[in-house]
């Protein structure tokens, strides 16, 4: 297959209406923290078991087009000895891979961060691709405060995101471009909107300069929302309208799909916001999800590391995947939260 044919085939699957992406690519320290919060011991085997629970949930392939894996999981196998990438492909789900190497201090800023991992990226991508990965993820992070994000952080993160995306496309890998504006803090939704617009402009400006073909990327942004500690809580419609307003101003229609991160919103909020956006009338892009916590929280808590809970844990994941799939089509209602949804 040519590079363009590979990119086309991957993006067409990822942009399928009513399907989203499961982010199951928590680094070992991150998943360990999440496991600890619900009393699960973190070992290579418990992480493997948990990821198998997610990926083998019966019927989840109706709602999930791709799963982002951490390197450890890409190399692991199911109980039956089938490598995870192959398991996903057999279910019609595309395997993806987190390729950034985390955050470090951005010199000459006050506590701002830059994402590292460009060195050796082409070689790593070639290896991941040989193991089945079709798409990749790179996360840049911006914190909101009175003086951040700075112009330096906005420009440098955009540049690095664009370099990563260009390297991916050269290898036939669809890049997920993830600029995450953190929900931490007491900022208002208006402040979040004021920050998000220049961040996204800078990202698309850099993607253009680096000749990234927008037709073959997934944008994974945060929603425009008030900070967690802000006393003025924005309504579901305010979040939906502000988010779509900023995206319309900054994201060209050539981008096929925008898949949000959940960023610390509750599972129900993440679903309600996505649904409200998809009810706003014509949008030039597919608007869907690429959640980690909002898809996994109930599943992880229900499993609690116990084999006897696996079926209930899968039912919890199935329900969130299904409701978010409906939200990606604007067909979700709050009443559905109360309904029993069985995975079969
Ligand atoms: P959350 O949905 O938990 O924010 O995670 C998405 C993600 O992949 C962060 O990089």
XYZ file of C-alpha atoms and ligand atoms in Angstrom:
354
model
C 0.000 0.000 0.000
C 1.213 3.520 -0.683
C 1.599 5.933 2.225
C -1.446 7.922 1.063
C -3.530 4.749 0.790
C -2.510 3.761 4.326
C -3.347 7.191 5.732
C -6.672 7.246 3.870
C -7.709 3.816 5.066
C -6.859 4.658 8.709
C -8.514 8.071 8.810
C -11.663 6.775 7.136
C -12.069 4.215 9.903
C -11.240 6.632 12.721
C -13.670 9.249 11.393
C -16.630 6.852 11.174
C -19.742 8.646 12.386
C -20.884 7.345 15.757
C -17.545 5.769 16.619
C -14.791 7.109 18.846
C -11.395 6.267 20.231
C -10.588 4.648 23.568
C -7.470 6.149 25.146
C -5.960 3.250 27.102
C -2.419 4.581 26.841
C -1.783 5.672 30.414
C 1.909 5.505 31.192
C 2.914 3.114 33.976
C 3.080 5.866 36.639
C -0.339 7.222 35.583
C -2.165 3.874 35.544
C -0.488 3.005 38.846
C -1.947 6.166 40.386
C -5.414 5.371 38.988
C -5.221 1.749 40.155
C -4.108 2.828 43.629
C -7.059 5.197 43.913
C -9.408 2.187 43.644
C -7.250 -0.303 45.517
C -5.748 -2.265 42.630
C -2.117 -3.305 42.738
C -0.169 -2.200 39.651
C 1.943 -4.914 38.078
C 2.666 -5.879 34.490
C 0.051 -8.628 34.864
C -2.717 -6.499 36.424
C -2.185 -3.838 33.759
C -2.353 -6.531 31.076
C -5.504 -8.058 32.550
C -7.207 -4.682 32.827
C -6.410 -3.718 29.241
C -7.672 -7.108 28.078
C -10.955 -6.472 29.917
C -11.399 -3.217 28.001
C -10.418 -4.475 24.579
C -12.383 -7.712 24.719
C -15.631 -6.181 25.960
C -18.239 -7.894 23.767
C -19.801 -5.490 21.279
C -17.558 -2.509 22.011
C -16.358 -2.567 18.400
C -19.732 -1.068 17.409
C -18.707 2.146 19.159
C -14.918 2.141 19.249
C -12.929 2.634 16.036
C -9.476 2.707 17.593
C -7.639 2.118 20.860
C -4.533 4.068 21.855
C -2.050 1.774 23.589
C 0.984 2.375 25.759
C 4.181 0.699 24.533
C 3.980 -1.982 27.237
C 0.495 -3.020 26.045
C 1.482 -3.055 22.368
C 3.892 -5.842 23.307
C 1.502 -7.805 25.523
C -0.884 -10.646 24.675
C -4.350 -11.812 25.697
C -4.851 -14.807 27.965
C -5.108 -16.887 24.793
C -1.656 -15.705 23.709
C -2.821 -13.366 20.918
C -0.902 -10.049 20.728
C -3.170 -7.107 21.602
C -2.743 -5.327 18.232
C -3.862 -8.504 16.464
C -6.791 -8.936 18.880
C -7.976 -5.428 18.059
C -7.581 -5.892 14.318
C -9.609 -9.121 14.482
C -12.403 -7.064 16.072
C -12.185 -4.390 13.354
C -10.592 -1.900 15.786
C -7.407 -0.040 14.847
C -4.462 -0.167 17.266
C -2.744 3.151 17.983
C 0.245 4.071 20.109
C 1.231 6.905 22.414
C 4.627 8.047 21.164
C 5.484 11.088 23.253
C 7.826 10.636 26.178
C 6.056 12.911 28.596
C 6.493 16.428 29.886
C 9.576 18.366 30.949
C 10.119 21.943 32.099
C 10.208 24.481 29.266
C 13.302 26.546 30.036
C 12.833 30.255 30.686
C 9.165 29.912 31.584
C 7.548 29.817 35.001
C 6.448 26.211 35.489
C 5.387 25.626 31.895
C 5.995 22.354 30.143
C 7.029 20.986 26.785
C 6.525 17.452 25.507
C 9.607 15.423 24.648
C 10.157 12.402 22.421
C 11.109 13.625 18.933
C 14.608 12.103 19.060
C 14.512 8.681 17.444
C 10.809 9.013 16.670
C 11.053 7.778 13.043
C 12.799 4.600 14.187
C 10.313 4.007 16.996
C 7.385 4.578 14.631
C 8.760 2.042 12.176
C 8.953 -0.509 14.987
C 5.432 0.271 16.275
C 4.080 0.037 12.747
C 5.695 -3.373 12.271
C 3.785 -4.442 15.397
C 0.465 -3.231 13.978
C 0.061 0.420 15.045
C -1.802 2.518 12.445
C -2.031 5.800 14.305
C -0.165 7.672 17.039
C -0.776 10.173 19.820
C 1.247 13.095 21.154
C -0.035 15.291 23.982
C 0.969 18.906 24.607
C -0.178 20.541 27.828
C -1.065 24.155 28.643
C -1.985 25.388 32.111
C -4.215 28.426 32.554
C -3.178 31.078 35.070
C -2.908 34.868 35.007
C 0.268 34.695 32.957
C 0.098 31.305 31.267
C 0.131 29.898 28.709
C 2.933 32.184 27.608
C 3.598 33.027 23.961
C 6.751 30.946 24.212
C 4.860 27.857 25.436
C 2.154 28.283 22.797
C 4.654 28.618 19.961
C 7.061 25.904 21.079
C 4.382 23.287 21.786
C 2.772 24.003 18.404
C 6.101 23.537 16.661
C 6.772 20.220 18.374
C 3.234 18.925 17.711
C 3.649 19.790 14.033
C 7.064 18.120 13.769
C 5.636 14.982 15.353
C 2.629 15.010 12.990
C 4.831 15.458 9.922
C 7.092 12.561 10.963
C 4.055 10.306 11.486
C 2.532 11.078 8.112
C 5.840 10.439 6.349
C 5.612 6.887 7.714
C 1.939 6.321 6.864
C 0.833 6.746 10.494
C -2.149 9.035 11.229
C -1.182 11.488 14.000
C -3.555 12.421 16.805
C -2.641 16.026 17.551
C -3.516 16.695 21.186
C -3.205 20.191 22.608
C -4.697 19.873 26.105
C -5.628 23.027 27.981
C -5.880 21.860 31.555
C -9.102 22.080 33.577
C -7.103 22.697 36.778
C -7.554 26.134 38.295
C -10.291 28.646 38.996
C -10.485 30.262 35.554
C -13.836 31.088 33.995
C -15.114 29.582 30.750
C -14.464 32.966 29.116
C -10.833 32.828 30.159
C -10.576 29.281 28.802
C -12.039 30.481 25.498
C -9.576 33.398 25.310
C -6.670 31.002 25.804
C -7.909 28.199 23.546
C -8.258 30.284 20.417
C -4.597 31.385 20.170
C -3.413 27.895 21.158
C -5.353 26.267 18.302
C -4.362 28.997 15.841
C -0.718 28.391 16.662
C -1.128 24.631 16.244
C -2.725 24.950 12.793
C -0.221 27.573 11.729
C 2.621 25.198 12.651
C 0.912 22.231 10.955
C 0.733 24.341 7.780
C 4.393 25.360 7.963
C 5.395 21.733 8.439
C 3.284 20.698 5.415
C 1.105 18.363 7.455
C -1.862 17.157 5.409
C -4.887 18.075 7.465
C -6.969 15.405 5.732
C -4.991 12.770 7.628
C -4.945 13.997 11.200
C -7.193 13.595 14.214
C -7.438 16.709 16.389
C -7.830 15.857 20.075
C -8.591 19.058 21.949
C -9.969 19.811 25.374
C -13.415 21.378 25.595
C -13.882 25.054 26.448
C -14.980 24.859 30.070
C -14.556 26.656 33.372
C -11.708 25.535 35.637
C -12.507 22.874 38.220
C -12.170 25.323 41.100
C -14.176 28.132 39.452
C -17.336 29.072 41.345
C -19.199 29.973 38.144
C -20.096 26.638 36.529
C -20.859 26.863 32.832
C -23.986 25.064 31.627
C -23.896 22.190 29.156
C -25.012 24.511 26.359
C -22.457 27.166 27.244
C -19.663 24.591 27.045
C -20.971 23.219 23.747
C -21.426 26.645 22.156
C -18.086 28.062 23.285
C -16.229 24.934 22.180
C -17.810 24.856 18.732
C -17.319 28.621 18.328
C -13.580 28.332 18.944
C -13.229 25.241 16.770
C -15.047 26.967 13.887
C -12.646 29.911 14.139
C -9.514 27.848 14.215
C -9.900 24.367 12.693
C -10.084 24.106 8.892
C -12.867 21.991 7.412
C -10.209 19.749 5.869
C -9.747 18.095 9.263
C -12.005 15.030 9.105
C -12.528 14.363 12.774
C -12.154 16.033 16.156
C -12.069 13.598 19.071
C -12.132 15.249 22.487
C -10.260 14.251 25.607
C -12.304 14.215 28.807
C -9.688 16.033 30.877
C -11.137 15.495 34.357
C -14.820 16.036 33.558
C -17.113 13.356 34.965
C -18.194 10.598 32.568
C -21.720 12.056 32.428
C -20.530 15.620 31.741
C -18.184 14.432 28.974
C -21.083 12.648 27.275
C -23.582 15.479 27.736
C -21.163 18.094 26.332
C -20.326 16.013 23.273
C -24.004 15.388 22.643
C -24.906 19.077 22.925
C -22.226 20.009 20.380
C -23.594 17.470 17.937
C -27.020 19.056 18.271
C -25.795 22.485 17.159
C -26.543 21.935 13.478
C -24.085 21.639 10.627
C -20.460 21.077 11.593
C -17.670 20.718 9.042
C -15.945 17.889 10.952
C -16.988 14.698 12.697
C -17.142 15.458 16.444
C -16.479 12.472 18.655
C -14.542 11.221 21.671
C -11.085 9.946 22.553
C -11.625 9.640 26.277
C -9.596 7.790 28.859
C -11.116 8.528 32.271
C -14.655 9.234 31.043
C -14.800 5.809 29.384
C -12.839 3.857 31.945
C -13.610 5.201 35.423
C -16.634 3.025 36.225
C -15.089 -0.001 34.554
C -11.893 0.220 36.587
C -13.724 0.815 39.832
C -16.136 -2.067 39.173
C -13.338 -4.505 38.312
C -11.317 -3.600 41.424
C -8.760 -6.249 40.481
C -11.217 -9.155 41.046
C -11.881 -11.818 38.410
C -15.463 -12.195 39.608
C -16.191 -8.580 38.607
C -14.983 -8.786 35.012
C -18.386 -9.132 33.411
C -19.832 -6.198 35.394
C -16.735 -4.111 34.581
C -17.172 -4.824 30.875
C -20.846 -3.865 31.136
C -19.791 -0.535 32.672
C -17.328 0.148 29.844
C -19.846 -0.953 27.233
C -22.436 1.469 28.589
C -20.079 4.488 28.443
C -18.919 3.519 24.942
C -22.509 3.198 23.742
C -23.715 6.462 25.312
C -20.757 8.354 23.882
C -21.404 6.835 20.482
C -24.968 8.169 20.696
C -23.586 11.545 21.832
C -21.296 11.600 18.793
C -24.510 11.557 16.742
C -26.436 13.969 18.983
C -28.808 11.183 20.021
C -28.054 10.888 23.743
C -30.445 11.849 26.510
C -29.787 12.087 30.236
C -32.523 9.507 30.855
C -30.312 6.879 29.237
C -27.971 7.122 32.219
C -30.577 5.347 34.309
C -31.275 2.602 31.814
C -29.752 -0.818 32.137
C -27.440 -1.307 29.158
C -26.205 -4.832 28.669
C -23.233 -5.834 26.600
C -24.064 -8.757 24.391
P -8.739 11.829 29.534
O -9.959 11.564 28.695
O -8.729 11.074 30.826
O -8.465 13.287 29.684
O -7.505 11.250 28.745
C -7.380 11.471 27.397
C -5.980 11.365 27.002
O -5.643 10.558 26.186
C -5.003 12.253 27.629
O -3.826 12.233 26.883
